[in-house]
JSON list of C-alpha atoms in Angstrom, two decimals:
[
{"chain": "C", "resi": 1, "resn": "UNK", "atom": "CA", "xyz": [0.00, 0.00, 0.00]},
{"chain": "C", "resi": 2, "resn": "UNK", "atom": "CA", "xyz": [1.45, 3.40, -1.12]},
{"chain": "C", "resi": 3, "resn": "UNK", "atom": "CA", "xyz": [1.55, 6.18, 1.45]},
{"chain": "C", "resi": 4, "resn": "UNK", "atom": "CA", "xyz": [-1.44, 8.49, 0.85]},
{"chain": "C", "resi": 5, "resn": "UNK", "atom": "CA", "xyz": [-0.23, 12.24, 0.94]},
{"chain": "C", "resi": 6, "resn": "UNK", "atom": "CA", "xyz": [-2.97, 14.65, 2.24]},
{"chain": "C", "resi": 7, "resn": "UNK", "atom": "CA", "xyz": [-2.71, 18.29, 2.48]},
{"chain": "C", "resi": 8, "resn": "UNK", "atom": "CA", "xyz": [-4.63, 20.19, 5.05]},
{"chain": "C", "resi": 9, "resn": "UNK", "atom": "CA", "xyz": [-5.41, 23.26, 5.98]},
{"chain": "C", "resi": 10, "resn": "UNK", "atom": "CA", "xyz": [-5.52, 24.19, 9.63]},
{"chain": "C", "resi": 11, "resn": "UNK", "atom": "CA", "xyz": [-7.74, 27.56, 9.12]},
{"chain": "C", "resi": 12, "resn": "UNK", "atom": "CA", "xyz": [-11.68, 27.34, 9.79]},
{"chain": "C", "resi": 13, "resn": "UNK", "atom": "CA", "xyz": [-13.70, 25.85, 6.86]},
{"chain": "C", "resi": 14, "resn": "UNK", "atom": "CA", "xyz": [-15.91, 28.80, 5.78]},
{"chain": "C", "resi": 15, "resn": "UNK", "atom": "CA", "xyz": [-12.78, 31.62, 5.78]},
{"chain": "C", "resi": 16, "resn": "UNK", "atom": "CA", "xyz": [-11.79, 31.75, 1.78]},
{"chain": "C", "resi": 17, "resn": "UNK", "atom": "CA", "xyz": [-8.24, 33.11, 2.60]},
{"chain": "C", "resi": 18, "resn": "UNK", "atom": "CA", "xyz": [-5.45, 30.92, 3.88]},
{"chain": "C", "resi": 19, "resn": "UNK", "atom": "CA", "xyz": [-3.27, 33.39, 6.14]},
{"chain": "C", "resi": 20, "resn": "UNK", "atom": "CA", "xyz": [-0.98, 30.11, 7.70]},
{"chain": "C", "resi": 21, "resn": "UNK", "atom": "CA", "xyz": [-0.54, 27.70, 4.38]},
{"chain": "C", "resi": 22, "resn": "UNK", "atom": "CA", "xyz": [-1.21, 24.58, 3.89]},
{"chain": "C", "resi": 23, "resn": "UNK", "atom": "CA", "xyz": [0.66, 21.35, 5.95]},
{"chain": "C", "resi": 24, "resn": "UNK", "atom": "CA", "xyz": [1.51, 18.27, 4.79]},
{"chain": "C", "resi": 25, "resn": "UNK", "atom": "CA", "xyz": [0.90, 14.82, 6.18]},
{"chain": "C", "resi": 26, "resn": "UNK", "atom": "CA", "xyz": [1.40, 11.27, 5.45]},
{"chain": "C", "resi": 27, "resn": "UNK", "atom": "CA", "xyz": [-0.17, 8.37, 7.02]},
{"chain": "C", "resi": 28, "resn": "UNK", "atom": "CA", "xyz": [2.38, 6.48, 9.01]},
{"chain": "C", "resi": 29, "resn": "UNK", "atom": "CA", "xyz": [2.57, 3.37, 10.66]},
{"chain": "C", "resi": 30, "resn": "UNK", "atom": "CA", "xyz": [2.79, 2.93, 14.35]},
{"chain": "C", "resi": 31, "resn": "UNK", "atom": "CA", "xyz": [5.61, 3.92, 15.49]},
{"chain": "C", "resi": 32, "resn": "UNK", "atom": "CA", "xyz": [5.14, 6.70, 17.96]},
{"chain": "C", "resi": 33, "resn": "UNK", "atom": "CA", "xyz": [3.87, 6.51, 21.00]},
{"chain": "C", "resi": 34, "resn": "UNK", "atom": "CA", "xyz": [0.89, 8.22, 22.38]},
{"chain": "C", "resi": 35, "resn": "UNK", "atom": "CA", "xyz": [1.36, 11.43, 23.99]},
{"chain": "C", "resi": 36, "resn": "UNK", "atom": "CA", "xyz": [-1.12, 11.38, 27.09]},
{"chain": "C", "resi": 37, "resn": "UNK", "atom": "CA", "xyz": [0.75, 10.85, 30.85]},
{"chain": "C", "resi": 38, "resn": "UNK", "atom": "CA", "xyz": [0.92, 6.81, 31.06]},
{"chain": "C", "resi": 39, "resn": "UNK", "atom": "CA", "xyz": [-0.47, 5.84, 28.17]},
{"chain": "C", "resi": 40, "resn": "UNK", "atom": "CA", "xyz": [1.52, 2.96, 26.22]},
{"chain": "C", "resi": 41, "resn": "UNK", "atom": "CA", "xyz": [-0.41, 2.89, 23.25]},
{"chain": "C", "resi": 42, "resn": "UNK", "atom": "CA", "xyz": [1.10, 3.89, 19.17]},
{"chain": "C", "resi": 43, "resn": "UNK", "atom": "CA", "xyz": [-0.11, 6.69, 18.06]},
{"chain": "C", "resi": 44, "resn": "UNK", "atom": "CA", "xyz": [-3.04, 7.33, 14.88]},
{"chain": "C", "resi": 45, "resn": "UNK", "atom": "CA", "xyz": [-3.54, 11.06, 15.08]},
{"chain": "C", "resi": 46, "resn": "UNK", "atom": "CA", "xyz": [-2.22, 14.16, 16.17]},
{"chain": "C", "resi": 47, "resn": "UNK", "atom": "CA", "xyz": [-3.38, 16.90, 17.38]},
{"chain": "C", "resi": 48, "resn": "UNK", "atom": "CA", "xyz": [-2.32, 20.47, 17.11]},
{"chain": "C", "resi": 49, "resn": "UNK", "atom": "CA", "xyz": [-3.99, 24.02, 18.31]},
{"chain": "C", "resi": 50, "resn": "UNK", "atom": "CA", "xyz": [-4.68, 26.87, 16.13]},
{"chain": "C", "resi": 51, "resn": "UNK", "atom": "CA", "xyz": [-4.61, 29.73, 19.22]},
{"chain": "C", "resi": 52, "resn": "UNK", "atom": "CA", "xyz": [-5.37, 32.63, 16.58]},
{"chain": "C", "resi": 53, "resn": "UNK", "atom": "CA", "xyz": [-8.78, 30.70, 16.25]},
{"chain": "C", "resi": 54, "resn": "UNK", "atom": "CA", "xyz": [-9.57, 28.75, 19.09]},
{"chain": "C", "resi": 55, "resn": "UNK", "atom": "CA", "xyz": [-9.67, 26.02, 17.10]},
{"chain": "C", "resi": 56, "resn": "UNK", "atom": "CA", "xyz": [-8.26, 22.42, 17.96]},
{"chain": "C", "resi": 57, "resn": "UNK", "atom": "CA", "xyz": [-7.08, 19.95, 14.91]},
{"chain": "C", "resi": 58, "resn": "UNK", "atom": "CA", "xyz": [-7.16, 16.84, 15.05]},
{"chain": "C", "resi": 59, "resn": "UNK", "atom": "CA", "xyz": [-5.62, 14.34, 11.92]},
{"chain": "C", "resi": 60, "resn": "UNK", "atom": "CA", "xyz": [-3.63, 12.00, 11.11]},
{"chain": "C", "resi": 61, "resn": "UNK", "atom": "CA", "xyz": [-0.35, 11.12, 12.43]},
{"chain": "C", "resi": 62, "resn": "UNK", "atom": "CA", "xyz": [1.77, 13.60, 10.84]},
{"chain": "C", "resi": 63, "resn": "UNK", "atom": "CA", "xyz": [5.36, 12.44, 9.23]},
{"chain": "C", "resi": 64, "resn": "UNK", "atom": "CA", "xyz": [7.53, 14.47, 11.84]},
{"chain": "C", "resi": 65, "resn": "UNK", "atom": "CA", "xyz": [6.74, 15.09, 15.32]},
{"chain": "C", "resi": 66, "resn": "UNK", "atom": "CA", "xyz": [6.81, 18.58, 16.12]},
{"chain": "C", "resi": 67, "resn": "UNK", "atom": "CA", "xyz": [6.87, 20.75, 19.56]},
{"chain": "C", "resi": 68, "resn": "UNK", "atom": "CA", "xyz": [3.29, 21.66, 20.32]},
{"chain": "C", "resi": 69, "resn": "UNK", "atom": "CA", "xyz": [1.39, 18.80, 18.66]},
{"chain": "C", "resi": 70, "resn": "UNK", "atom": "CA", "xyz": [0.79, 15.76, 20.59]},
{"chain": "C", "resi": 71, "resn": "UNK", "atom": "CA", "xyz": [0.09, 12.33, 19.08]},
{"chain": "C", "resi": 72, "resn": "UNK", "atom": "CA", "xyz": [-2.71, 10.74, 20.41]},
{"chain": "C", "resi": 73, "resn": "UNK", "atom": "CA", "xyz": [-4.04, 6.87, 20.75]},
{"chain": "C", "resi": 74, "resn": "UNK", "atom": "CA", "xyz": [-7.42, 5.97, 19.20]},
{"chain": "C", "resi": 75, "resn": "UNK", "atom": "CA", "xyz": [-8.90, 6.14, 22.62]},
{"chain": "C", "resi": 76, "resn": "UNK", "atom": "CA", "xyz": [-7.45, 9.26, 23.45]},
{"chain": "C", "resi": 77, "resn": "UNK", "atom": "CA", "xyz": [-8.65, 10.89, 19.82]},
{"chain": "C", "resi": 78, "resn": "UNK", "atom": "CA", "xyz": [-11.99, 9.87, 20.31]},
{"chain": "C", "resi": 79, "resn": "UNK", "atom": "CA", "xyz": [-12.27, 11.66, 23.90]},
{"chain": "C", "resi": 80, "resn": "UNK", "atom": "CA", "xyz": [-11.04, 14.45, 22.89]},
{"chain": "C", "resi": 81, "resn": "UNK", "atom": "CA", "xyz": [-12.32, 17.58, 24.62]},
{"chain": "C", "resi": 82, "resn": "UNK", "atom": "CA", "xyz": [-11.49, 21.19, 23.91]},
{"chain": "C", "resi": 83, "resn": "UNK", "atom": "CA", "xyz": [-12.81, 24.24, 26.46]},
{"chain": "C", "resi": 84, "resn": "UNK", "atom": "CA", "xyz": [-16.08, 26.37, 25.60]},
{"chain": "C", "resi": 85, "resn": "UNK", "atom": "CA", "xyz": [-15.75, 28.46, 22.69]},
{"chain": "C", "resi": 86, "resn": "UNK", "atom": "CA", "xyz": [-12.79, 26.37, 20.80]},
{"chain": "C", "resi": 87, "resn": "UNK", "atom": "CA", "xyz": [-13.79, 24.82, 18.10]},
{"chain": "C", "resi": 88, "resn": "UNK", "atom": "CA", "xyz": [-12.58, 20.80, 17.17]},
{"chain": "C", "resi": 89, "resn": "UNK", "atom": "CA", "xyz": [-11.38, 19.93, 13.18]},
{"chain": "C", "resi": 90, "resn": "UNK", "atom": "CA", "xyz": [-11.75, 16.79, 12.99]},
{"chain": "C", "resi": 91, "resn": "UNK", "atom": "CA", "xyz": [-9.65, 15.59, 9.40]},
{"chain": "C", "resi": 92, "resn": "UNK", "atom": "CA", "xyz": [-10.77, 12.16, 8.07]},
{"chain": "C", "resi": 93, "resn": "UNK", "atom": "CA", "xyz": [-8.86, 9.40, 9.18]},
{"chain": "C", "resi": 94, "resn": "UNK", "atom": "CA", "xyz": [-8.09, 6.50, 7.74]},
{"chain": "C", "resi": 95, "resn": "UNK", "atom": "CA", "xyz": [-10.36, 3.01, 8.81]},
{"chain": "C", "resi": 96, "resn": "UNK", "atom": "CA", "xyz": [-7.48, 1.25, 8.91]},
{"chain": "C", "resi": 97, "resn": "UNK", "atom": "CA", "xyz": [-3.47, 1.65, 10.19]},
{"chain": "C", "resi": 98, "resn": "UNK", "atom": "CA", "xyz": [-1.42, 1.14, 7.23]},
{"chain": "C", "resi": 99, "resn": "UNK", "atom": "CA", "xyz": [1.12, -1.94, 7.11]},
{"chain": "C", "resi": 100, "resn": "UNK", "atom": "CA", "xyz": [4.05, -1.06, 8.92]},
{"chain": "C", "resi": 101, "resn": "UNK", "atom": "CA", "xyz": [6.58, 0.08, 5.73]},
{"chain": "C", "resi": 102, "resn": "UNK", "atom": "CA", "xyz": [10.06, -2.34, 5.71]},
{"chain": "C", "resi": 103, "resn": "UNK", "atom": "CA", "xyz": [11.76, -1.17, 2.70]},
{"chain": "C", "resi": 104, "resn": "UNK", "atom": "CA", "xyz": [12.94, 1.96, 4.49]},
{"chain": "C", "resi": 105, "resn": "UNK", "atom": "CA", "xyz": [14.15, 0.08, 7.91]},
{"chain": "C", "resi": 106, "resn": "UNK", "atom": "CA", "xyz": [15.55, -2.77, 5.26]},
{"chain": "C", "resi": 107, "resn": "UNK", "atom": "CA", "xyz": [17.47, 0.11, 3.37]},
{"chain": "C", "resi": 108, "resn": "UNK", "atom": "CA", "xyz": [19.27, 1.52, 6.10]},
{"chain": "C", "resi": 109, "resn": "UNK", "atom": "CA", "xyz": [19.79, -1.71, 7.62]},
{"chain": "C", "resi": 110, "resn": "UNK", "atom": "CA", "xyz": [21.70, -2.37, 4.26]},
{"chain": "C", "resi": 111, "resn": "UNK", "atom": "CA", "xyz": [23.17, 1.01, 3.78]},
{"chain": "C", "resi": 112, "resn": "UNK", "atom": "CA", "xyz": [24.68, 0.52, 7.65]},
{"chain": "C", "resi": 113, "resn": "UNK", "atom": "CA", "xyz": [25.86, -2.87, 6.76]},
{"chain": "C", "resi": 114, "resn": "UNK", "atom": "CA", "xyz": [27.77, -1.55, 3.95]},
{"chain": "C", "resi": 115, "resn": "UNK", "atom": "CA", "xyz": [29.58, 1.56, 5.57]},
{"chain": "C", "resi": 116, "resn": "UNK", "atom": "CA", "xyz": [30.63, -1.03, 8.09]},
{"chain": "C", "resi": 117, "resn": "UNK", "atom": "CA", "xyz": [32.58, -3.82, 5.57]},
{"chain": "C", "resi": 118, "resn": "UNK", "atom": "CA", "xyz": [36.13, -2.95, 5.43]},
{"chain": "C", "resi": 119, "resn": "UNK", "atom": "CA", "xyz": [37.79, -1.92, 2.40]},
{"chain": "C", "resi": 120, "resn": "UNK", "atom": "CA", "xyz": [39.90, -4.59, 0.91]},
{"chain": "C", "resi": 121, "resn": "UNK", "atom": "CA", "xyz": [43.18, -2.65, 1.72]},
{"chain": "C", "resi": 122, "resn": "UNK", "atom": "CA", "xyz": [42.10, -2.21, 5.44]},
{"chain": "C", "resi": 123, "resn": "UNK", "atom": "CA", "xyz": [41.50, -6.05, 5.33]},
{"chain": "C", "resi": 124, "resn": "UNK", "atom": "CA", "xyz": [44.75, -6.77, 3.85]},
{"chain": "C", "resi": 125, "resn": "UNK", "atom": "CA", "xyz": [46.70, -4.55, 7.15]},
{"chain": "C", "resi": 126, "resn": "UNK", "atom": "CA", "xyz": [44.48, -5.94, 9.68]},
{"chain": "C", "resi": 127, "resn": "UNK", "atom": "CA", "xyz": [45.38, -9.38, 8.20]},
{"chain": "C", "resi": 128, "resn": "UNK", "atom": "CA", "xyz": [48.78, -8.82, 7.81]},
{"chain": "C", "resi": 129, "resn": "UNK", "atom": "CA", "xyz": [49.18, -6.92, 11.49]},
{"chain": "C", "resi": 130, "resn": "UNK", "atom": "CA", "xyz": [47.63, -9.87, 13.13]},
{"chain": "C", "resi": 131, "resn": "UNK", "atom": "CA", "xyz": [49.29, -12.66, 12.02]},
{"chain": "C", "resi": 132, "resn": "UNK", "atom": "CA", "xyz": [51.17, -13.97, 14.93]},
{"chain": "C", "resi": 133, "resn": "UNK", "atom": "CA", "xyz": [54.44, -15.56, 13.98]},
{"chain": "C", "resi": 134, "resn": "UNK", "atom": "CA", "xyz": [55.34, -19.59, 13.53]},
{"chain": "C", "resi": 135, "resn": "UNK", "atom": "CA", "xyz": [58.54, -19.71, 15.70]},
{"chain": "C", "resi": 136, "resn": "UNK", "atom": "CA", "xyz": [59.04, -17.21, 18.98]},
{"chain": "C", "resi": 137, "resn": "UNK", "atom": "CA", "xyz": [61.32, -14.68, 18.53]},
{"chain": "C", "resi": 138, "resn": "UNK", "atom": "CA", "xyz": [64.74, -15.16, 18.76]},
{"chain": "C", "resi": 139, "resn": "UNK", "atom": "CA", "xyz": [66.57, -13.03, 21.62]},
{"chain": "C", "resi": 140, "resn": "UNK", "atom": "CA", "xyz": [67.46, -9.60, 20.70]},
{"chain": "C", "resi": 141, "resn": "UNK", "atom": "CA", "xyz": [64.99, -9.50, 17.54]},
{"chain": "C", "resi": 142, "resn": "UNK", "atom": "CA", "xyz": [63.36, -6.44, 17.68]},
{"chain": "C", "resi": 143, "resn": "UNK", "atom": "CA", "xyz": [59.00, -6.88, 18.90]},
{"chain": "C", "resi": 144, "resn": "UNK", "atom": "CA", "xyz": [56.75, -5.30, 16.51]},
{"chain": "C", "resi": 145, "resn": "UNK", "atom": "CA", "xyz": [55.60, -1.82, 16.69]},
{"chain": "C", "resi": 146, "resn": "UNK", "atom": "CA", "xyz": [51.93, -2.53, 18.41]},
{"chain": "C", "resi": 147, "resn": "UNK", "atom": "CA", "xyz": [53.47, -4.74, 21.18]},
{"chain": "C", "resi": 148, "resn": "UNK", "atom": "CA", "xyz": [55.21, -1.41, 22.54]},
{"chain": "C", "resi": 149, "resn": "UNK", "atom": "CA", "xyz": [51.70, 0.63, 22.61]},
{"chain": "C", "resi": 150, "resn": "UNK", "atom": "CA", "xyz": [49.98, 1.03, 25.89]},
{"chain": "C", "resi": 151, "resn": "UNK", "atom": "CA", "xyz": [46.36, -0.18, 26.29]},
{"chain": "C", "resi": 152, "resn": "UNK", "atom": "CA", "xyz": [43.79, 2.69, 26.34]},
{"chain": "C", "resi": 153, "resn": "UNK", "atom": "CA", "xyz": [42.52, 0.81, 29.78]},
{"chain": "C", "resi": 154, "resn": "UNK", "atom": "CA", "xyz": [44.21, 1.91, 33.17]},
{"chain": "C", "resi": 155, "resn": "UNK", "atom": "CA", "xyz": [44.32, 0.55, 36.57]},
{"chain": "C", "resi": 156, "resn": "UNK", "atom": "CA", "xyz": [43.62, 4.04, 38.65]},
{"chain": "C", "resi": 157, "resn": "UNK", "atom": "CA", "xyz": [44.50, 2.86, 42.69]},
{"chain": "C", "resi": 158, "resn": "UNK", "atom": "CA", "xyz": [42.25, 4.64, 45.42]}
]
């Protein structure tokens, strides 16, 4: 199922002049939580306040959390409550949560997997630094250069 893109305007229905432009959304899946003190419940719509208006909006989960718009549970959408003289936008939601979308988890699982390979000349030193010797050295031979480092952990005494 593709994302369905709405845009939505957060001014009062009957006013033919859009003084704050128009917002975005997509429908998201569930991976916020609610908003509301205790509540463990993902998130289907959020809600944000037009002060200029008195005028409360609630929609669907919008793409990018933003400060002064909570996202709310179904239960907590469908209680909603604003105080005398606010009005409540309600946008339409969708009937049902879309499928949680993989292929952008799966492509930065991939692109992470692939920054963290090692080039095949850093494979070659690694190889070639680590590759103990056959015999032990014979007095006087000279240790390689990363026996003589100190370990970046210390013993600090009380």
């Amino acid at each position: 199922m593709v994302p369905v893109k709405a845009t939505l305007c957060v001014k009062r229905l009957d006013d033919a002049r859009c003084r704050c432009g128009a917002v975005g959304y997509l429908f998201v899946g569930k991976m916020r939580q609610c908003s509301r003190s205790g509540c463990q419940q993902s998130a289907v719509a959020t809600l944000t306040y037009v002060y200029a208006d008195s005028t409360a909006v609630l929609g669907p989960l919008a793409t990018f959390a933003e400060p002064h718009s909570y996202d709310l549970c179904a239960e907590h959408a469908g209680r909603l409550t604003v105080p005398r003289g606010w009005e409540v936008l309600r946008l339409a939601m969708p009937d049902t949560p879309p499928p949680p979308n993989t292929d952008d988890l799966l492509a930065l699982a991939d692109a992470v997997r692939e920054a963290a390979k090692p080039t095949e000349d850093e494979q070659a030193s690694f190889q070639r630094a680590n590759r103990a010797p056959l015999e032990p050295p014979v007095a006087g031979q000279e240790r390689p250069s990363h026996a003589n480092r100190r370990g970046h952990l210390r013993i600090l005494r009380d």
